């Protein structure tokens, strides 16, 4: 890193960055303290009003307890609860009503004061109304009264109560001889709460509300909130935010919310005795605006400080660093071999003296450079590309005379330095193997016609008689006097030549082996996704032996039978995903219309990191063996006379169908027993009987050409399983066609002896869900058909 960059970085690190960091810290601290102060102010206000509200409730409860101690109150309650006559207490009721009326006038927020017996019935009121009416408390409120706890109800808005005016009830229980007798209660309107809220003025945007435990608003100075916090006319999240607070665990705290897209911060305080809540709120912008203004002022000051630092740096760079940087630029060019540039500085100061001395030095160096370049030309030619030995030949009249050999070259030739000096003749041809001389001359001549360089492989004879292969990489150079020299670098390549020869022999052995076998070798280059086949692929299949992008093209080509493409694709995927060996049997296209069975084996090859890069395999023609196996299987499964499935195969195929593809598909099993067939055997012999059986199998096959499994399961007994039955009509149609086949045959043996078939039919799955169950049902139906006159069919019936 140069001085100029270091200076700039140093200035940034120790000038600008500390200023930015310290300013950022100040701004952050200022912002945090401002926000904390805002939260404290909002919290103090809400807490004060919560305290006022708590005192208000406590004061009213205290007043009620005082009134409860009036003697006539207890008399009225005891008589009312015992059911005594009221006539003796009219004066007491009137006197107590007057006291309640005075209490109402003294407190502007009281709508009525009531005396209630233990059955929640009003027995005295401040205005003489609602006597003998029920004052409905909740079960929880009644429970609290009976436990000698004062009650502050939620806000009541009912037409039958206090003329529908928003009201709440403060009730204090009355006990006599430790038994609950009733309560004295004040019905309060919202005037006190409205006065409390409207007299509070804090901040420009400060708002406050008082609400009961259900979120019904007692009083609010916000234009957005009136009835309840869950019914705000504009968008906002106050209700969601407040609903998420557990007031039992957090009776007071900070709440941040928004109303009509205006962000606010507030403080809520819950009154433990009543559950009512005081909530204050202020718009964030009222505080953010002055804070942001302060931050802007600090930022502007920071900008001017940074600008001053940058200006100072620019002055220093221009006056001191610029000349140094220019000098460094000239030095870099000199390092690259360009001596034409000079350090120009015309000021009369220290840099001017440096420029004069530097330019004089470069002039001297440039003069010496040309002499050094000429002397180094020979050395450069000798030392370029020296992995082995170096030698030089002097060329006189076409003869190459060795006049210099490095120690490496002497080692290749098998000479020591003193032994080499004693050699009288140093002609190149005397070191070269006789069989290579003419070839070398031709190759050198051809190469030197194109350029002054040559590159030749040939054999040389060592001093000890051994022959080695060398690679001669040389260049013809003419000196200032016009003399020609050949400078060469030689490398011993004997080992690589031996490897090449072994490879050639290996390839020849491989070629001979492949010419003597029909098996095909293939190589799958996984990186290129290309498959190469041996030459006998073309001989066997008659088309190209290279497949590009096999992973994609395998599903597009037709050289693999369409039913076997997935098998081949799976084998390739198994190799790619880690299997080292796998094999499969597939059909490969031999000509346009013929596919032959082949066994394909493949083995993965891994690099030194364990990653697969190639796979080698063999393709073996197994078509003959496969077809012979299929023929044997066919014979094992078929009846030798009719060619139909034999008994065991018929049962196995039907059972396999019912357990797999035909599991939920309707079908039918036909069991046919021949009528009068024994007469043919008895009268015409078994040969005629075989002809009849063959003809009958043809009749069955013609009727049931598709979607059927046909088998001979006994001497004169056949089964047919009909697949995909849509209706019973389909079954009857097939049965009638089969019976008609007997009548319409041209076979004289069948006609002369009235051979027919008694057919029993069982429907799947109605008459059986397995082959055995179906066969039993169909066999019973077959006997029924035979007993009813032969040559007919019968569908199995449980009855």
Coordinates of C-alpha atoms in Angstrom, one line a residue, residues 45 47 107 115 148 210 213 221 226 324 373 493 519 526 586 609 641 654 675 685 730 751 756 783:
X45 CA -49.9 12.0 34.5
X47 CA -50.7 7.6 37.6
X107 CA -72.5 15.6 45.1
X115 CA -81.1 1.1 50.2
X148 CA -68.3 -7.8 53.0
X210 CA -61.4 6.5 31.8
X213 CA -63.2 -3.4 33.0
X221 CA -61.3 14.0 25.5
X226 CA -66.4 7.7 22.6
X324 CA 5.7 11.6 -4.9
X373 CA 20.8 -6.6 -23.3
X493 CA 11.4 -38.6 -22.1
X519 CA -20.0 -58.2 -26.2
X526 CA -20.6 -38.4 -16.6
X586 CA -33.3 -54.2 -21.4
X609 CA -11.8 -37.0 -3.8
X641 CA -53.7 -79.3 -26.5
X654 CA -56.9 -64.4 -11.8
X675 CA -72.3 -81.6 -22.4
X685 CA -62.1 -92.0 -30.0
X730 CA -72.6 -57.5 -20.5
X751 CA -73.1 -81.0 -34.2
X756 CA -72.7 -78.0 -25.8
X783 CA -74.5 -77.7 -12.2

